[in-house]
Every structure is written in structure tokens, then in C-alpha cells.
Coordinates of C-alpha atoms in Angstrom, one line a residue:
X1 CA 0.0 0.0 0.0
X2 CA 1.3 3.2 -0.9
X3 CA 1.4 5.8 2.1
X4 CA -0.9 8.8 1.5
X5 CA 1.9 11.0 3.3
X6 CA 5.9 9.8 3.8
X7 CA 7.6 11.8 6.1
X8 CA 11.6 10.9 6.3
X9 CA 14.1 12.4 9.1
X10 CA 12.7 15.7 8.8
X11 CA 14.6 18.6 10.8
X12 CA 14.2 22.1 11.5
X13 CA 16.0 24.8 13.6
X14 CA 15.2 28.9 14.3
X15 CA 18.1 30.0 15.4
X16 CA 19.6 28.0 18.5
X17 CA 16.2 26.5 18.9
X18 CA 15.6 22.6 17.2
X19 CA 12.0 23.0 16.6
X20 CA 11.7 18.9 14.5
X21 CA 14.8 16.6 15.3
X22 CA 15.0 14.2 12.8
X23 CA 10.8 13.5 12.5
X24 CA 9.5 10.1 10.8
X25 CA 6.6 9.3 9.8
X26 CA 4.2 7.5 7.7
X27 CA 0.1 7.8 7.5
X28 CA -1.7 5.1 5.4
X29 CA -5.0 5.8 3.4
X30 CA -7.8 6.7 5.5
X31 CA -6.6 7.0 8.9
X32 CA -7.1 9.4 11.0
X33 CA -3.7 10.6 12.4
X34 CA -3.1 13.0 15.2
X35 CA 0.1 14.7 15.9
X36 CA 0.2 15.3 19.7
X37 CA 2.6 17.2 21.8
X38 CA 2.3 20.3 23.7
X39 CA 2.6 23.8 22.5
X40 CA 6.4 24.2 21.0
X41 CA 6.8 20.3 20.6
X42 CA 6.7 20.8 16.9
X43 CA 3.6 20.0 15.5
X44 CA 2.8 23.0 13.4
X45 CA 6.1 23.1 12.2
X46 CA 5.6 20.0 10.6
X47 CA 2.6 20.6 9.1
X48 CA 4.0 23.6 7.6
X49 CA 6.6 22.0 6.2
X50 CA 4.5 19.4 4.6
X51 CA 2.0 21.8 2.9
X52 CA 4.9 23.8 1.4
X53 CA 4.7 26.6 4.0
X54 CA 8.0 26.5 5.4
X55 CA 11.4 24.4 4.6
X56 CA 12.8 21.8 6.1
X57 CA 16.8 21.9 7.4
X58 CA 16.5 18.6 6.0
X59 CA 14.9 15.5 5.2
X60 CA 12.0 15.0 2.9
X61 CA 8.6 14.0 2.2
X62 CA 6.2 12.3 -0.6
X63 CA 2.2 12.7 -0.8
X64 CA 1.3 9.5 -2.4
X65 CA 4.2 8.3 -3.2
X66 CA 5.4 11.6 -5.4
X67 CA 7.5 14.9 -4.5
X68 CA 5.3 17.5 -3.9
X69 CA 3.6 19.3 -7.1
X70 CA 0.8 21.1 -8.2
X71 CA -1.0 18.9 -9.2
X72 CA -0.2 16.8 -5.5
X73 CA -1.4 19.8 -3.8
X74 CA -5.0 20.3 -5.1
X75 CA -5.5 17.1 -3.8
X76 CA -4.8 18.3 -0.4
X77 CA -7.6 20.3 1.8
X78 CA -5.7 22.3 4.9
X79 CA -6.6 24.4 7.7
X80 CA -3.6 25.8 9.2
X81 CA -4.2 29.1 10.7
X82 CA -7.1 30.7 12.3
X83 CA -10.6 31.3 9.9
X84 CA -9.4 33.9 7.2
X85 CA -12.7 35.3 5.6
X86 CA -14.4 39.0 4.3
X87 CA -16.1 39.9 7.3
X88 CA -19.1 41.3 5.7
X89 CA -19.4 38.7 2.9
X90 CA -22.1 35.5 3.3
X91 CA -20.6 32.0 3.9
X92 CA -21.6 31.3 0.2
X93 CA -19.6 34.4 -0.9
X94 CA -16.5 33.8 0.8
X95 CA -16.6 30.2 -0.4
X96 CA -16.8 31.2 -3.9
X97 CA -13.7 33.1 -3.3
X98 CA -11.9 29.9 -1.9
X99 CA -13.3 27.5 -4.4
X100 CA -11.8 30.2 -7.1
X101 CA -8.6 30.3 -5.9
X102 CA -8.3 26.4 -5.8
X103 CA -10.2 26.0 -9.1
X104 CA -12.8 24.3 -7.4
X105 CA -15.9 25.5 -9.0
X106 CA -18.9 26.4 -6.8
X107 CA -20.6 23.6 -7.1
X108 CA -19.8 21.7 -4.1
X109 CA -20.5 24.6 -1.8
X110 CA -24.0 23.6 -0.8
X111 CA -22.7 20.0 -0.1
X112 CA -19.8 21.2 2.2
X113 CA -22.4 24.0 3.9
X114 CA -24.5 20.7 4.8
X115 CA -22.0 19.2 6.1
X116 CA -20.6 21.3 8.6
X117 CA -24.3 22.1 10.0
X118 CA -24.2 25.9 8.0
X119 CA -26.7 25.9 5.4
X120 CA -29.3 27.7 7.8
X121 CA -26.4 30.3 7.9
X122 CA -25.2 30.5 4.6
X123 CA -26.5 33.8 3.6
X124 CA -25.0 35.7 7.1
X125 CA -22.2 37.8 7.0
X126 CA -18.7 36.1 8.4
X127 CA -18.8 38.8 11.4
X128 CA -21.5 37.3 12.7
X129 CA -20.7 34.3 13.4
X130 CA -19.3 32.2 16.9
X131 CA -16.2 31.2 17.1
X132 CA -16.9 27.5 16.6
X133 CA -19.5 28.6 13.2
X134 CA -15.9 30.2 11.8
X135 CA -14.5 27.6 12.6
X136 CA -16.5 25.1 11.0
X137 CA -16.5 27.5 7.6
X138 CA -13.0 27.0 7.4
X139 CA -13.3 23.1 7.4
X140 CA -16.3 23.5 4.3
X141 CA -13.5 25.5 2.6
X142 CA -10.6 22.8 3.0
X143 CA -13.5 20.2 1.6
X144 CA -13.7 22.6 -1.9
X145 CA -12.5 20.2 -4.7
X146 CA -13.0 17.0 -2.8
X147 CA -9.3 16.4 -1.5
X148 CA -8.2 13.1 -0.6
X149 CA -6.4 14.5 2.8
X150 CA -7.3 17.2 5.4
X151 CA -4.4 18.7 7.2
X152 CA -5.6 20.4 10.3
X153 CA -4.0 22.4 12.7
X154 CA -5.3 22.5 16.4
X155 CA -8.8 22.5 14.9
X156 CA -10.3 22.6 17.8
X157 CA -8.3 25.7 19.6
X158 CA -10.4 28.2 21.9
X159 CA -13.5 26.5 21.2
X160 CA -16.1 26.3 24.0
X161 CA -17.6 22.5 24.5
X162 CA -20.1 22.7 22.4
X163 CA -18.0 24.2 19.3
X164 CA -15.9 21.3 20.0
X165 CA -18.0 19.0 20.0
X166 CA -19.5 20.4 16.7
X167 CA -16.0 20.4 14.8
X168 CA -15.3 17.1 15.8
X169 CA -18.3 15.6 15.0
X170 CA -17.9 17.2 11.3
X171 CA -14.0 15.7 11.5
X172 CA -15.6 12.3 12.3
X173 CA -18.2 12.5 9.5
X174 CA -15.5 13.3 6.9
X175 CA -12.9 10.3 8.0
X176 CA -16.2 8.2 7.2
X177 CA -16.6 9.4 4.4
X178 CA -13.1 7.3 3.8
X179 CA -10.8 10.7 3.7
X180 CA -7.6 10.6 5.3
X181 CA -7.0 13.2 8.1
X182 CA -3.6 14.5 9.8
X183 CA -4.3 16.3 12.5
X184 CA -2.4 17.7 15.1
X185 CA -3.4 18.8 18.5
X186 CA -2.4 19.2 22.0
X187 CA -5.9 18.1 23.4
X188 CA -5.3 14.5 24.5
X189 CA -9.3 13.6 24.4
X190 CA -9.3 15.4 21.3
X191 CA -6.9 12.7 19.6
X192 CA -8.0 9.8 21.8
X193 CA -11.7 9.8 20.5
X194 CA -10.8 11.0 16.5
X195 CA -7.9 9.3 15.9
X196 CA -6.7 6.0 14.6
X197 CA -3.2 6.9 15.0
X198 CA -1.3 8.8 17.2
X199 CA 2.6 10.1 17.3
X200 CA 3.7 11.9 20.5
X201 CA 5.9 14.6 19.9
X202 CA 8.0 16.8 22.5
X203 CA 10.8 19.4 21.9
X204 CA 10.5 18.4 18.1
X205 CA 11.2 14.7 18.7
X206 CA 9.0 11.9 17.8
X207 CA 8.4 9.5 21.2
X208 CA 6.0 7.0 20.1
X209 CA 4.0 6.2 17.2
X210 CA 1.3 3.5 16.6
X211 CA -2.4 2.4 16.2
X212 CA -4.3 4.6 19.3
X213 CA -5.3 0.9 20.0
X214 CA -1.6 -0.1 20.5
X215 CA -0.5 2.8 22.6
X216 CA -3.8 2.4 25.1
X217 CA -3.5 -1.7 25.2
X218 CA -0.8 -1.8 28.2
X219 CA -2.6 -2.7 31.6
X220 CA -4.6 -1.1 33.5
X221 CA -3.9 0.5 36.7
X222 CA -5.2 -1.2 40.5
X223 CA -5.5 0.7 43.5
X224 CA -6.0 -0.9 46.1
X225 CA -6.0 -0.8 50.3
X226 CA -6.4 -2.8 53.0
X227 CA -5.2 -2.6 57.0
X228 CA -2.8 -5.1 57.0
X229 CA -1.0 -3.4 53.7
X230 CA 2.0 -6.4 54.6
X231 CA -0.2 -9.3 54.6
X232 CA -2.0 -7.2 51.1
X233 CA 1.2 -7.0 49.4
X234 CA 2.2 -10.6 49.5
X235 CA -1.3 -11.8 48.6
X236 CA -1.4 -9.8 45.4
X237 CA 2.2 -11.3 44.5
X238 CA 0.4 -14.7 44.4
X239 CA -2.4 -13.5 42.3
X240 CA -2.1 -14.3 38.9
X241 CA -2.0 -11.5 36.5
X242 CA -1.4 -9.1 39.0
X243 CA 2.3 -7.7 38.8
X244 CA 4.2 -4.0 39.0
X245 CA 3.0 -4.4 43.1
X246 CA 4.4 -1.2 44.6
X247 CA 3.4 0.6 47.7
X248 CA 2.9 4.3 47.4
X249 CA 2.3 5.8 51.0
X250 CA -1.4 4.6 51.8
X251 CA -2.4 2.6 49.0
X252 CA -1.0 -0.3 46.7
X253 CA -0.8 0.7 42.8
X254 CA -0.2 -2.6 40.7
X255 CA -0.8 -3.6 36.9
X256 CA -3.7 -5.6 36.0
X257 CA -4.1 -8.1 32.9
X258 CA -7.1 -7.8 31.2
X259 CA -8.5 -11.0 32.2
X260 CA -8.8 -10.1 35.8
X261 CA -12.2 -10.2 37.3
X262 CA -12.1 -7.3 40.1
X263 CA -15.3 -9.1 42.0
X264 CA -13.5 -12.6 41.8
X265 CA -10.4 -10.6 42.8
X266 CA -11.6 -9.4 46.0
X267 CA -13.1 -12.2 46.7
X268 CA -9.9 -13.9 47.0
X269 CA -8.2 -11.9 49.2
X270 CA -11.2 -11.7 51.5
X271 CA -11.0 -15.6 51.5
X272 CA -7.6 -15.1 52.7
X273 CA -8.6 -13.0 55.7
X274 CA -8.1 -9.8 53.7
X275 CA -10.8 -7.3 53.5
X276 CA -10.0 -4.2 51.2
X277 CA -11.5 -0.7 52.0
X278 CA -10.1 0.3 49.0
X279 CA -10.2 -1.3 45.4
X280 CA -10.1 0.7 42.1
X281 CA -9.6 -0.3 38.8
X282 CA -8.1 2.5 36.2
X283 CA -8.4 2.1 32.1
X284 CA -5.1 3.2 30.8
X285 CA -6.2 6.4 28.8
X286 CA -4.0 8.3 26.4
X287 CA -3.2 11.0 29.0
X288 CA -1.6 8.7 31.2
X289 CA 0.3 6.8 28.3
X290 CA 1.4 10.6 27.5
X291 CA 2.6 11.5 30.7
X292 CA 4.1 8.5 30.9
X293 CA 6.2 8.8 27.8
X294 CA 6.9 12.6 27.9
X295 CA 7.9 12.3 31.9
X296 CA 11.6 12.8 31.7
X297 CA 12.3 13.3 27.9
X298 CA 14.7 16.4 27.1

């Protein structure tokens, strides 16, 4: 299968400060792949890079297995910077202005209008509109032309709940739609419930990579207390499927397999004369495989 995006050992530096160190990476047709990090880990930098926006130190990259082209290009749909319309133009209006500049034509715009929720609003000037209604114009202009890819930058940025949830919603509804999406973010429930993919990124290197399944299918987390912590302790080292035991002031913390039944679990210790006041089990989540990775890292 031929990658929809290649990215190969790409680095970039302003001034003193190495903003991508060496940066892999390679996104398959019709994932949804979020670039995560925190703010100056390097995220828009790469997406910069990769839409022709800024160059690299070094490196390289293919879209669909070519070098960059015009042609390449217009089959790419990106949202990189805050909304960018005529204030006092309609939605239609300014969308015939974007579909002209990427030779479009204007007959998709009732189609992308429907399907970021705006037709009721087509007609109102841009000045009117929330926050999250601007932002969801500027995802119905990156649909002009049908691309193949969206490339979207922090999409979701200063949104209140609602416009979140609205934007992602329309994000999800497009990746059905077979699309492939690269999106980069530094909202961890943001990429945890949109993405297929994930790469963590911090101070422009790449930690991890892999299917969001892969990087959430380590163990869950037990907590767990008892009085006699001792007589706890031992017992849970006999318990199969029950390992990383370590004591952390007043309570146990411990991986737990899958497989673990936490009724048949306590159960067991209670048959050994052990009576926990305290038993919790914690799905590993994408914010704790990130702090976990990013703990430490230079």
C-alpha cells in the first residue's frame, strides 16, 4: 500500500532552537492521524513544512508516493491558521472566493455547507458568526475540490464545548466518508476519541507512534488498600495477573491483565482474611500513556 503521506528524518531549527529533530513518519490511506505534543513540541512546524509553507533543514517527504507538485497539492484540503474570511461577505460568498482560488468551482458549496451544519447560515455575513460557526466554515473551505487529505492544525483551539464537540463531529463524519485526516493537537481527548493513530511529539522529537489501540493496550492500573497493607502485598504477588506491586504511602498501585475479574479478585483476598476498604480499577487512557512517555524526555 502506498502511504498517502511519507515523512523521512525531517529537521528544522530557528536559530539556536531545534523546533523537529530528525521527525519520521508515515500515514496510510484513510486514517485518522493525530500529531500530539504540547505547545512548541513541533507540530505545526511540521505541518508547515508538509503543505509547502515553510522548509525543512533537511529530510524530505512524498504525498502519495510523489515529490510535492501542483498537481499533488489540489488534492490536499488544509486548515492551518485561524478562519481567514471577508467579514461582511455570506458564507456562500467567501466560499466562492476559496473554491476560485483552488479552481474548485462552486458547485460543491452547498454540499460542504450541509455538512458542517451551515446551510441555515449560509447567507449571514462572516462577522457574525461564533467562534466554533468560523470555525466550522474553514473546514467546508478545506473540503472545496473534494481532496483526498485534510491537514488540520489545532482545529479545535479556543473552542467552548459545544464548538468542539461540533467540529469534531464534522471531523468524524469526513474520516467516514473514507478521507484521510492528519491532524495535530495538544488536546489528549481530542486525539483519543478521532484518531486511529497517534505520534507523541516533545521538543520536536518523535516518542511513540502507533495504532491509538496499541498505545492504550498496556494494563490497567489497580489501587487498592487494605489494614494489614504487609499481609496485602504478598497476597497480590500470588495473584495471577497481577504484577508491578508497589506501595505508594497509603495505598497499593499494581498492573492488572485484562483477564482479571475485580469481583472474583476481592473475593480472593477476602477468603484469605483480607478485607480491602479500597479497590479501584483504572483504564489506561491516552493522558496517562502521555505523561508517561513525555515524563523525563529532554
Amino acid at each position: 500500500m502506498t502511504p498517502t503521506l511519507q515523512i523521512k528524518r525531517l529537521s528544522r531549527s530557528y536559530g539556536s532552537i531545534r523546533a523537529l529533530d530528525d521527525f519520521s513518519l508515515r500515514v496510510d490511506p484513510g486514517s485518522v492521524y493525530g500529531i500530539l505534543g504540547p505547545n512548541g513540541s513541533g507540530k505545526t512546524t511540521t505541518l508547515s513544512i508538509i503543505l509547502d509553507v515553510l522548509r525543512a533543514d533537511s529530510g524530505s517527504y512524498e504525498w502519495f508516493g510523489q515529490w510535492p507538485s501542483a498537481g499533488v497539492r489540489r488534492r490536499i484540503g488544509s486548515m492551518l491558521d485561524r478562519p481567514n474570511f471577508l467579514p461582511y461577505l455570506s458564507a456562500v460568498k467567501n466560499l466562492q472566493i476559496s473554491a476560485e482560488v483552488k479552481g474548485a468551482g462552486h458547485s460543491q458549496i452547498n454540499e460542504v455547507l450541509e455538512i458542517v451544519n451551515l446551510s441555515s447560515r449560509k447567507y449571514s455575513s462572516f462577522h457574525t458568526y461564533s467562534l466554533g460557526m468560523k470555525q466550522r466554515l474553514a473546514l467546508a473551505s478545506t473540503l472545496l475540490g473534494d481532496p483526498d487529505v485534510l491537514v488540520l492544525d489545532e482545529p479545535t483551539n479556543g473552542l467552548d464545548p459545544q464548538g468542539i464537540f461540533d467540529v469534531r463531529s464534522i471531523i468524524q463524519k469526513v474520516a467516514d466518508q473514507g478521507k484521510t485526516i492528519v491532524l495535530a493537537s495538544h488536546i489528549l481527548d481530542e486525539i483519543e476519541k478521532v484518531c486511529t493513530h497517534v505520534a507523541i511529539l516533545k521538543n520536536g522529537k518523535k516518542l511513540t507512534s502507533g495504532t491509538t489501540r496499541e498505545i492504550l493496550t498496556q494494563n490497567d492500573t489497580l489501587e487498592i488498600a487494605a489494614s494489614d497493607f504487609d499481609k496485602l502485598q504478598q497476597s497480590l504477588k500470588d495473584i495471577k495477573g497481577i504484577s508491578d506491586i508497589a506501595r505508594q504511602e497509603d495505598i497499593i498501585i499494581a498492573s492488572i491483565d485484562d483477564d482479571v475479574d475485580i469481583a472474583e479478585l476481592n473475593a480472593a483476598l477476602i477468603s484469605k482474611g483480607i478485607k480491602p476498604h479500597h479497590l479501584v480499577r483504572k483504564k489506561q487512557t491516552l493522558e496517562s500513556h502521555f505523561m508517561e512517555v513525555t515524563r523525563g524526555s529532554q
